[in-house]
Short mmCIF file of C-alpha atoms in Angstrom, two decimals:
data_model
loop_
_atom_site.label_atom_id
_atom_site.label_comp_id
_atom_site.label_asym_id
_atom_site.label_seq_id
_atom_site.Cartn_x
_atom_site.Cartn_y
_atom_site.Cartn_z
CA MET A 24 -82.07 18.06 -42.47
CA THR A 25 -80.82 14.71 -41.28
CA ARG A 26 -79.71 12.12 -43.79
CA ARG A 27 -79.39 8.59 -42.52
CA SER A 28 -77.95 5.58 -44.25
CA TRP A 29 -79.51 2.19 -43.66
CA MET A 30 -77.20 0.08 -45.84
CA ALA A 31 -76.55 -2.36 -43.02
CA LEU A 32 -80.20 -3.16 -42.35
CA PRO A 33 -81.52 -6.54 -43.52
CA PRO A 34 -83.54 -6.47 -46.74
CA LEU A 35 -87.28 -6.05 -46.50
CA LEU A 36 -89.35 -8.26 -48.76
CA LEU A 37 -92.67 -6.70 -49.65
CA LEU A 38 -95.63 -8.42 -51.25
CA VAL A 39 -98.46 -6.65 -53.04
CA ALA A 40 -101.68 -8.21 -54.28
CA CYS A 41 -102.07 -8.91 -57.97
CA GLY A 42 -104.15 -6.74 -60.23
CA ALA A 43 -106.69 -8.04 -62.70
CA THR A 44 -106.17 -5.84 -65.75
CA ASP A 45 -104.85 -7.47 -68.90
CA SER A 46 -102.01 -5.85 -70.82
CA GLY A 47 -100.61 -6.22 -74.30
CA ALA A 48 -98.71 -4.50 -77.08
CA ASP A 49 -101.70 -2.41 -78.14
CA ALA A 50 -103.10 -1.75 -74.67
CA ALA A 51 -103.24 1.63 -73.00
CA GLY A 52 -104.28 2.52 -69.50
CA PRO A 53 -103.42 0.78 -66.22
CA ALA A 54 -100.88 -2.02 -66.35
CA PRO A 55 -101.39 -5.05 -64.11
CA VAL A 56 -99.56 -5.07 -60.80
CA SER A 57 -98.86 -8.81 -60.97
CA ALA A 58 -95.48 -9.77 -62.40
CA PRO A 59 -95.41 -12.40 -65.17
CA ALA A 60 -94.90 -16.07 -64.32
CA GLY A 61 -91.27 -16.88 -63.63
CA ALA A 62 -90.34 -13.36 -62.51
CA PRO A 63 -88.05 -13.14 -59.47
CA ASP A 64 -89.19 -11.89 -56.08
CA LEU A 65 -87.40 -8.68 -55.17
CA ASP A 66 -85.70 -7.53 -51.97
CA VAL A 67 -86.03 -3.83 -51.14
CA GLU A 68 -83.83 -2.03 -48.63
CA VAL A 69 -83.42 1.63 -47.68
CA VAL A 70 -79.87 2.91 -48.23
CA LEU A 71 -80.53 6.60 -47.50
CA ASP A 72 -83.40 8.62 -46.06
CA GLY A 73 -84.11 12.12 -44.77
CA LEU A 74 -84.04 13.54 -48.30
CA ASP A 75 -86.27 16.19 -49.88
CA HIS A 76 -87.25 15.55 -53.49
CA PRO A 77 -84.16 13.62 -54.61
CA TRP A 78 -84.15 13.74 -58.40
CA ASP A 79 -81.43 11.43 -59.65
CA VAL A 80 -78.88 8.85 -58.53
CA ALA A 81 -75.73 7.41 -60.11
CA GLN A 82 -73.19 4.85 -58.93
CA ALA A 83 -69.45 5.35 -59.29
CA PRO A 84 -67.05 2.50 -60.10
CA ASP A 85 -65.98 2.31 -56.45
CA GLY A 86 -69.59 1.63 -55.42
CA THR A 87 -70.33 5.12 -54.07
CA LEU A 88 -73.81 6.47 -54.81
CA LEU A 89 -74.18 10.12 -55.80
CA VAL A 90 -77.64 11.61 -55.16
CA ASP A 91 -78.99 15.10 -55.86
CA GLU A 92 -82.03 16.97 -54.50
CA ARG A 93 -84.22 19.38 -56.44
CA ALA A 94 -83.82 22.25 -53.97
CA GLY A 95 -80.02 21.89 -54.17
CA GLY A 96 -77.47 19.59 -52.63
CA LEU A 97 -75.39 16.50 -53.40
CA THR A 98 -74.95 13.52 -51.10
CA ALA A 99 -72.49 10.64 -51.47
CA VAL A 100 -73.30 7.25 -49.94
CA LEU A 101 -69.98 5.46 -49.52
CA PRO A 102 -69.65 1.68 -49.95
CA ASP A 103 -69.62 1.22 -46.16
CA GLY A 104 -72.99 3.01 -45.92
CA GLU A 105 -71.75 6.37 -44.65
CA ALA A 106 -73.79 9.28 -46.05
CA ARG A 107 -71.67 12.35 -46.74
CA PRO A 108 -73.04 15.72 -47.99
CA LEU A 109 -70.70 17.24 -50.57
CA ASP A 110 -69.49 20.81 -50.43
CA ALA A 111 -70.81 22.27 -53.71
CA ASP A 112 -71.83 25.74 -54.89
CA PHE A 113 -75.55 26.09 -55.58
CA ASP A 114 -75.82 29.80 -54.75
CA ASP A 115 -77.20 30.56 -58.23
CA LEU A 116 -79.71 27.68 -58.30
CA PHE A 117 -83.16 28.52 -59.67
CA ALA A 118 -85.53 26.19 -57.83
CA GLU A 119 -89.15 26.95 -58.53
CA GLY A 120 -92.02 24.48 -58.95
CA GLU A 121 -90.88 21.58 -61.10
CA THR A 122 -87.46 23.11 -61.81
CA GLY A 123 -84.31 22.98 -59.70
CA LEU A 124 -81.38 20.57 -59.50
CA MET A 125 -82.57 17.75 -61.75
CA GLY A 126 -80.72 15.27 -63.97
CA LEU A 127 -77.36 13.78 -62.97
CA ALA A 128 -74.90 11.59 -64.92
CA LEU A 129 -71.36 10.37 -64.35
CA ASP A 130 -68.83 10.63 -67.17
CA PRO A 131 -68.08 7.23 -68.78
CA ALA A 132 -64.42 7.91 -67.89
CA PHE A 133 -65.28 8.89 -64.30
CA ALA A 134 -62.68 6.54 -62.82
CA ASP A 135 -59.99 8.62 -64.54
CA ASN A 136 -61.42 12.16 -64.65
CA ARG A 137 -63.85 12.25 -61.64
CA ARG A 138 -66.24 14.24 -63.84
CA PHE A 139 -70.04 14.34 -63.63
CA TYR A 140 -72.86 16.45 -65.06
CA THR A 141 -76.00 18.09 -63.72
CA CYS A 142 -78.93 19.75 -65.44
CA GLN A 143 -80.36 22.54 -63.29
CA GLY A 144 -82.15 25.85 -63.14
CA VAL A 145 -79.74 28.78 -62.81
CA ARG A 146 -80.26 32.47 -62.06
CA THR A 147 -78.12 34.69 -64.30
CA ASP A 148 -77.81 38.45 -64.67
CA ALA A 149 -80.10 38.19 -67.70
CA GLY A 150 -82.71 36.09 -65.88
CA ALA A 151 -83.22 32.41 -65.15
CA GLU A 152 -82.46 29.57 -67.55
CA ILE A 153 -81.61 25.88 -67.47
CA GLN A 154 -78.00 24.85 -67.83
CA VAL A 155 -75.93 21.69 -68.04
CA ILE A 156 -72.93 22.03 -65.74
CA ALA A 157 -69.86 19.79 -65.58
CA TRP A 158 -68.27 19.09 -62.20
CA THR A 159 -65.44 17.11 -60.70
CA VAL A 160 -65.47 15.48 -57.26
CA ASP A 161 -62.41 14.81 -55.12
CA GLU A 162 -61.32 11.25 -54.41
CA GLY A 163 -62.43 11.55 -50.79
CA TRP A 164 -66.01 12.40 -51.78
CA THR A 165 -66.03 15.64 -49.80
CA ALA A 166 -66.40 18.41 -52.39
CA ALA A 167 -67.64 18.97 -55.94
CA THR A 168 -66.19 21.74 -58.13
CA ARG A 169 -67.65 23.26 -61.28
CA VAL A 170 -65.31 22.82 -64.23
CA ALA A 171 -67.60 23.82 -67.13
CA ASP A 172 -69.99 26.49 -65.90
CA PRO A 173 -72.01 26.11 -67.96
CA LEU A 174 -71.22 23.32 -70.38
CA LEU A 175 -74.47 24.24 -72.11
CA GLY A 176 -76.68 27.23 -71.35
CA GLY A 177 -79.60 29.00 -72.95
CA ILE A 178 -82.24 26.36 -72.27
CA PRO A 179 -85.40 28.37 -71.53
CA VAL A 180 -87.23 28.10 -68.21
CA ASN A 181 -90.65 29.29 -67.08
CA GLU A 182 -89.53 31.87 -64.52
CA SER A 183 -92.99 32.42 -63.03
CA SER A 184 -93.75 28.78 -62.22
CA GLY A 185 -90.83 26.51 -63.17
CA ARG A 186 -93.36 24.38 -65.07
CA HIS A 187 -92.05 21.82 -67.59
CA GLY A 188 -88.37 22.37 -66.90
CA GLY A 189 -87.29 18.83 -67.87
CA CYS A 190 -84.43 17.94 -67.45
CA ARG A 191 -82.59 14.62 -67.82
CA VAL A 192 -79.00 13.89 -68.91
CA GLU A 193 -77.82 10.51 -70.19
CA PHE A 194 -74.78 9.22 -72.05
CA GLY A 195 -75.29 7.47 -75.37
CA PRO A 196 -73.36 4.38 -76.43
CA ASP A 197 -71.01 6.53 -78.54
CA GLY A 198 -70.13 8.84 -75.63
CA ALA A 199 -72.50 11.63 -76.67
CA LEU A 200 -74.38 13.42 -73.88
CA PHE A 201 -78.15 13.55 -74.43
CA VAL A 202 -80.19 16.25 -72.70
CA GLY A 203 -83.98 16.01 -72.45
CA THR A 204 -85.77 19.35 -71.96
CA GLY A 205 -89.30 20.56 -71.26
CA ASP A 206 -91.37 23.03 -73.28
CA ASN A 207 -91.70 25.52 -70.36
CA ALA A 208 -95.48 25.58 -70.97
CA LEU A 209 -94.96 27.82 -74.00
CA GLY A 210 -96.91 26.51 -76.98
CA THR A 211 -94.48 27.53 -79.71
CA ASN A 212 -91.38 25.95 -78.16
CA PRO A 213 -91.70 22.25 -79.09
CA GLN A 214 -91.88 22.93 -82.84
CA ASP A 215 -89.45 25.87 -82.86
CA LEU A 216 -86.10 24.54 -84.10
CA GLY A 217 -84.46 27.74 -82.91
CA SER A 218 -85.30 26.94 -79.27
CA LEU A 219 -83.72 24.29 -77.03
CA ALA A 220 -87.00 23.79 -75.13
CA GLY A 221 -89.21 20.78 -75.81
CA LYS A 222 -86.30 18.87 -77.32
CA VAL A 223 -83.76 16.12 -76.85
CA LEU A 224 -80.27 17.55 -77.43
CA ARG A 225 -77.04 15.73 -78.30
CA ILE A 226 -73.78 17.41 -77.32
CA ASP A 227 -70.07 16.85 -76.83
CA PRO A 228 -69.58 16.33 -73.05
CA GLN A 229 -66.21 18.08 -73.13
CA THR A 230 -67.15 21.22 -75.07
CA GLY A 231 -70.96 21.38 -75.01
CA GLU A 232 -70.96 21.81 -78.78
CA ALA A 233 -73.04 19.92 -81.34
CA LEU A 234 -71.67 16.57 -82.45
CA PRO A 235 -71.17 15.33 -86.01
CA GLY A 236 -74.24 13.44 -87.11
CA ASN A 237 -76.71 15.81 -85.48
CA PRO A 238 -79.58 16.33 -87.93
CA PHE A 239 -79.73 20.14 -88.04
CA THR A 240 -76.07 21.16 -88.20
CA ASP A 241 -76.52 22.51 -91.74
CA ASP A 242 -79.77 24.38 -91.03
CA ALA A 243 -79.08 28.06 -90.32
CA ASP A 244 -82.51 28.47 -88.69
CA ALA A 245 -82.16 25.53 -86.30
CA ALA A 246 -80.14 24.88 -83.16
CA ASP A 247 -77.43 22.44 -84.17
CA ARG A 248 -77.53 20.65 -80.81
CA ILE A 249 -81.10 19.38 -81.40
CA TRP A 250 -81.50 15.61 -81.89
CA THR A 251 -85.33 15.36 -81.76
CA TYR A 252 -88.18 17.83 -81.24
CA GLY A 253 -91.92 18.04 -80.58
CA HIS A 254 -91.62 16.99 -76.92
CA ARG A 255 -93.78 18.20 -74.02
CA ASN A 256 -91.72 17.52 -70.89
CA VAL A 257 -88.92 14.95 -71.10
CA GLN A 258 -88.55 13.41 -67.65
CA GLY A 259 -86.52 10.33 -68.50
CA LEU A 260 -83.87 9.07 -70.92
CA ALA A 261 -82.65 5.47 -71.14
CA VAL A 262 -80.12 3.76 -73.41
CA ARG A 263 -80.77 0.13 -74.24
CA PRO A 264 -77.71 -2.02 -73.49
CA ASP A 265 -75.78 -3.42 -76.46
CA SER A 266 -77.66 -1.18 -78.89
CA ASP A 267 -77.80 2.38 -80.16
CA GLN A 268 -81.42 2.81 -79.03
CA VAL A 269 -82.23 5.83 -76.85
CA TYR A 270 -85.71 6.14 -75.33
CA SER A 271 -87.39 9.22 -73.86
CA VAL A 272 -90.15 9.33 -71.24
CA GLU A 273 -92.46 12.33 -71.09
CA HIS A 274 -95.62 13.62 -69.50
CA GLY A 275 -98.81 14.06 -71.48
CA PRO A 276 -101.50 16.65 -70.60
CA ASP A 277 -104.63 14.88 -69.23
CA ARG A 278 -103.91 11.77 -71.32
CA ASP A 279 -101.15 9.95 -73.18
CA ASP A 280 -97.94 9.97 -71.23
CA GLU A 281 -95.40 8.55 -73.67
CA VAL A 282 -92.29 6.47 -74.13
CA ASN A 283 -90.57 7.21 -77.44
CA LEU A 284 -87.74 5.57 -79.37
CA LEU A 285 -85.65 8.51 -80.56
CA GLN A 286 -84.67 8.88 -84.20
CA PRO A 287 -82.46 11.79 -85.31
CA GLY A 288 -84.41 14.72 -86.69
CA ALA A 289 -87.80 13.22 -85.84
CA ASP A 290 -90.84 15.21 -84.71
CA TYR A 291 -92.68 13.56 -81.79
CA GLY A 292 -95.77 15.61 -82.40
CA TRP A 293 -96.45 17.95 -79.46
CA ASP A 294 -97.74 21.22 -80.96
CA PRO A 295 -99.89 23.01 -78.35
CA VAL A 296 -100.51 26.25 -80.22
CA GLY A 297 -104.10 27.41 -80.34
CA ALA A 298 -105.61 30.89 -80.30
CA GLY A 299 -102.35 32.28 -78.97
CA VAL A 300 -102.45 30.21 -75.79
CA TYR A 301 -100.88 27.02 -74.48
CA ASP A 302 -103.52 24.63 -75.81
CA GLU A 303 -103.28 21.34 -73.92
CA SER A 304 -106.38 19.94 -75.60
CA VAL A 305 -104.39 18.97 -78.71
CA PRO A 306 -103.19 15.35 -79.15
CA MET A 307 -99.88 14.47 -77.53
CA THR A 308 -98.70 13.16 -80.90
CA ALA A 309 -100.12 14.89 -83.94
CA PRO A 310 -101.28 12.69 -86.85
CA GLY A 311 -98.38 11.83 -89.15
CA ASP A 312 -95.68 12.27 -86.49
CA VAL A 313 -93.69 9.50 -84.84
CA PRO A 314 -96.01 7.28 -82.77
CA ALA A 315 -95.13 6.40 -79.20
CA VAL A 316 -93.72 3.00 -78.22
CA TRP A 317 -96.02 3.10 -75.19
CA SER A 318 -98.80 5.49 -74.21
CA SER A 319 -100.74 5.63 -70.95
CA GLY A 320 -104.03 6.54 -72.55
CA GLU A 321 -106.35 8.09 -69.99
CA PRO A 322 -105.68 8.67 -67.11
CA THR A 323 -102.02 9.62 -67.04
CA ILE A 324 -99.56 8.18 -64.53
CA ALA A 325 -96.82 10.88 -64.59
CA PRO A 326 -93.82 8.72 -65.59
CA SER A 327 -90.33 9.98 -64.86
CA GLY A 328 -86.83 8.47 -64.86
CA ALA A 329 -86.08 5.27 -66.75
CA THR A 330 -83.46 2.54 -66.95
CA PHE A 331 -82.98 -0.85 -68.57
CA LEU A 332 -82.30 -3.89 -66.40
CA ASP A 333 -79.31 -5.81 -67.67
CA GLY A 334 -77.96 -9.02 -66.15
CA ALA A 335 -78.73 -12.72 -65.92
CA GLU A 336 -79.32 -12.39 -62.16
CA TRP A 337 -82.61 -10.63 -62.99
CA GLY A 338 -84.03 -13.74 -64.65
CA ASP A 339 -87.21 -12.94 -66.59
CA TYR A 340 -86.77 -9.27 -65.69
CA ASP A 341 -83.54 -9.06 -67.71
CA GLY A 342 -83.94 -6.52 -70.52
CA LEU A 343 -86.99 -4.72 -69.13
CA LEU A 344 -87.35 -0.95 -69.40
CA LEU A 345 -88.29 0.33 -65.93
CA ILE A 346 -89.97 3.72 -65.45
CA GLY A 347 -90.71 5.65 -62.26
CA VAL A 348 -94.38 6.47 -61.66
CA GLN A 349 -95.41 9.54 -59.67
CA LYS A 350 -99.17 9.90 -59.94
CA ASP A 351 -100.33 6.48 -58.69
CA THR A 352 -96.88 5.51 -57.37
CA GLY A 353 -94.69 2.60 -58.34
CA VAL A 354 -92.49 1.33 -61.16
CA LEU A 355 -93.79 0.48 -64.63
CA ALA A 356 -92.02 -2.29 -66.56
CA LEU A 357 -92.10 -2.52 -70.36
CA ARG A 358 -90.93 -5.53 -72.33
CA LEU A 359 -89.86 -4.53 -75.85
CA THR A 360 -88.84 -6.37 -79.00
CA GLU A 361 -85.38 -5.83 -80.45
CA ASP A 362 -86.94 -3.22 -82.74
CA GLY A 363 -88.52 -1.36 -79.84
CA GLU A 364 -92.12 -2.56 -80.15
CA LEU A 365 -94.16 -3.13 -76.99
CA VAL A 366 -94.73 -6.74 -75.97
CA GLU A 367 -96.22 -6.31 -72.48
CA SER A 368 -96.43 -3.89 -69.58
CA PHE A 369 -96.87 -4.48 -65.87
CA ARG A 370 -95.98 -2.95 -62.50
CA LEU A 371 -93.37 -4.28 -60.08
CA PRO A 372 -95.39 -5.62 -57.12
CA GLU A 373 -92.77 -4.91 -54.45
CA LEU A 374 -92.75 -1.18 -55.24
CA GLU A 375 -96.46 -0.62 -55.87
CA ASP A 376 -98.17 1.93 -53.57
CA THR A 377 -95.57 1.32 -50.87
CA TYR A 378 -92.96 4.09 -51.08
CA GLY A 379 -95.03 6.83 -52.70
CA ARG A 380 -93.95 8.71 -55.82
CA ILE A 381 -90.99 7.21 -57.66
CA ARG A 382 -88.81 9.76 -59.45
CA THR A 383 -85.90 7.71 -60.76
CA PRO A 384 -84.98 4.05 -61.10
CA GLU A 385 -81.35 3.59 -62.15
CA GLN A 386 -79.36 0.40 -62.48
CA GLY A 387 -76.03 0.68 -60.71
CA GLN A 388 -72.67 -0.61 -61.83
CA ASP A 389 -73.06 -3.41 -59.28
CA GLY A 390 -76.19 -4.64 -61.11
CA ALA A 391 -78.65 -3.58 -58.38
CA LEU A 392 -81.51 -1.17 -59.04
CA TYR A 393 -81.38 2.14 -57.15
CA VAL A 394 -84.62 4.10 -56.78
CA THR A 395 -85.32 7.64 -55.56
CA THR A 396 -88.69 8.55 -54.08
CA ASP A 397 -90.19 12.02 -54.57
CA ASN A 398 -92.71 12.76 -51.83
CA GLY A 399 -91.18 15.86 -50.20
CA GLY A 400 -91.21 16.92 -46.60
CA GLY A 401 -87.78 15.50 -45.85
CA GLU A 402 -89.17 11.97 -45.90
CA ASP A 403 -87.70 10.76 -49.18
CA GLN A 404 -85.43 7.79 -49.62
CA VAL A 405 -83.00 6.02 -51.89
CA LEU A 406 -83.87 2.31 -52.18
CA ARG A 407 -81.77 -0.64 -53.30
CA VAL A 408 -83.74 -3.30 -55.16
CA SER A 409 -82.27 -6.68 -56.07
CA PRO A 410 -83.46 -10.20 -56.89
CA ALA A 411 -84.19 -12.18 -53.75
CA SER A 412 -81.50 -14.74 -52.94
#
């Protein structure tokens, strides 16, 4: 596979026609494509192509981008635009269906410890599972080495199909590592506090152990790493800047994809147990459980990675929660109150139906938005999106 960097190409400004659907705090269903009045035009440029299902992207303090691909592999895009595959051991990778090499996060102290984290399917002697693995990368960006293998193991995986494998990793404002998992298409998992599937976990990034303040540390029948439960398939996690708010993004069945504001110990309502089968006819959020901040209604849009835009250069886009869209392709933007209530939703015109499925939008340390597409066939890209000058 050939990976090519296009960092030096001039930006491409793309315009998409406006939609006509209204949106509001209580609305579900399609969001309008038109951006609100006063929003900046966006420049979009390709910084890397020739990828196959890139899942996540992160930017190091020196400006280097680190990108992973679901079937295995890490690529560094250096500040001068050079794309460099990293030497890394993925011999035990379990890549089946939706599962493989998935979430990626750099340590907050990366400049000092060169440490990063992946969430991936792994084949073990006892069978496949999902693990969080800690790595370090050399200063020359040539090789990655496992240093905690695993940091956290025992996350169940559907070995026959890889369905609903999650898996996103994100650092909280207090330095905790959050891990969003899928339910593996097993109906009992989301409500089973003894299982790590269908959960958001909160762990110490150095030891993989539960952190003080986790809600189930004193419950002998529950996994002490669990932060929230009742999730179907957590595809995105985002921390709101200058707050302690952590949001999850997850797929619904044939309706009600959700964005949730996480509260410790809360049940987000997915309970697909019926007649001994995986019953996807039940509501995404059961009555009495924590309601979603945003829900797609019907049809679903298959949301994935998420990030908050932060910076005055984004103008009226500053503070938006951006979410990758895979079913009808693009980026969904949510404007939220300080308390996490939905004000409006719309789609970014420059990314609508232009690059195909969007897996992950992630704001870099340079303030730009980096976006991975997820179309397969070796045709995927990493895009750099910034306000037009």
